[in-house]
XYZ file of C-alpha atoms in Angstrom:
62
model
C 0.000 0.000 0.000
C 1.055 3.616 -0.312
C 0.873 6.817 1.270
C -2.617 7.822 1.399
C -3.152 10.900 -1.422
C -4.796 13.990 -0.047
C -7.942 13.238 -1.505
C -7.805 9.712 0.298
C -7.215 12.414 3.293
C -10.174 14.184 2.781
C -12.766 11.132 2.147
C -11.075 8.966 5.124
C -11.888 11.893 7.734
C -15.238 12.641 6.290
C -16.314 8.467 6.629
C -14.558 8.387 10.034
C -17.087 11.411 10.675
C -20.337 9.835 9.501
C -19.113 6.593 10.659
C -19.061 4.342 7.532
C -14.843 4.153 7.310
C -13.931 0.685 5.942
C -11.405 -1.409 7.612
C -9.106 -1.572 4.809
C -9.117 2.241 4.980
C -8.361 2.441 8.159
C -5.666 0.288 8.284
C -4.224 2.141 5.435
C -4.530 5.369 6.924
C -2.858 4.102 10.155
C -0.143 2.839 8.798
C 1.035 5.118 5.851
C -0.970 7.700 6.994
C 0.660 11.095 8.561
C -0.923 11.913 12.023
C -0.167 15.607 11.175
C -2.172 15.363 8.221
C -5.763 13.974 9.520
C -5.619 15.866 12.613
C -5.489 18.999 10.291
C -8.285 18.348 7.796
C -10.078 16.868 10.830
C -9.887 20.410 12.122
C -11.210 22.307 9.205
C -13.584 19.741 7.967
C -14.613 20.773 11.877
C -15.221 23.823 11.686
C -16.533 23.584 8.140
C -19.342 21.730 9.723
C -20.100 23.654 12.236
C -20.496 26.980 9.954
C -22.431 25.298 7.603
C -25.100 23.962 11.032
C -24.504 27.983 12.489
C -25.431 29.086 8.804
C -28.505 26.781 8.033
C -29.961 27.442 12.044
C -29.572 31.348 11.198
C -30.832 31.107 7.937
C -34.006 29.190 9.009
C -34.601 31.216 12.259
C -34.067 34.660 11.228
């Protein structure tokens, strides 16, 4: 296997998130994967979630 692409990043944090992350993926991202790496596009994909649910509740109440 090789170093997970950021792309495979980006898709292995957002199935981690909704909870359908494969096995095979995981193992992958544990051992190729940079720590560094998911902990950072954990962050933003984060906070990108939590704007989007600040926007949509503002949007809908006011």
């Amino acid at each position: 296997m090789s170093k997970p692409t950021i792309l495979n990043v980006i898709k292995s944090v957002f199935a981690a998130a909704v909870g359908i992350q494969s096995n095979k993926n995981r193992q992958r991202d544990f051992e190729h994967g940079n720590l560094s790496t998911y902990i950072i596009v954990g962050i933003i994909f984060t906070v990108l979630f939590v704007a989007l649910l600040v926007s949509l509740v503002a949007k809908i109440t006011g």
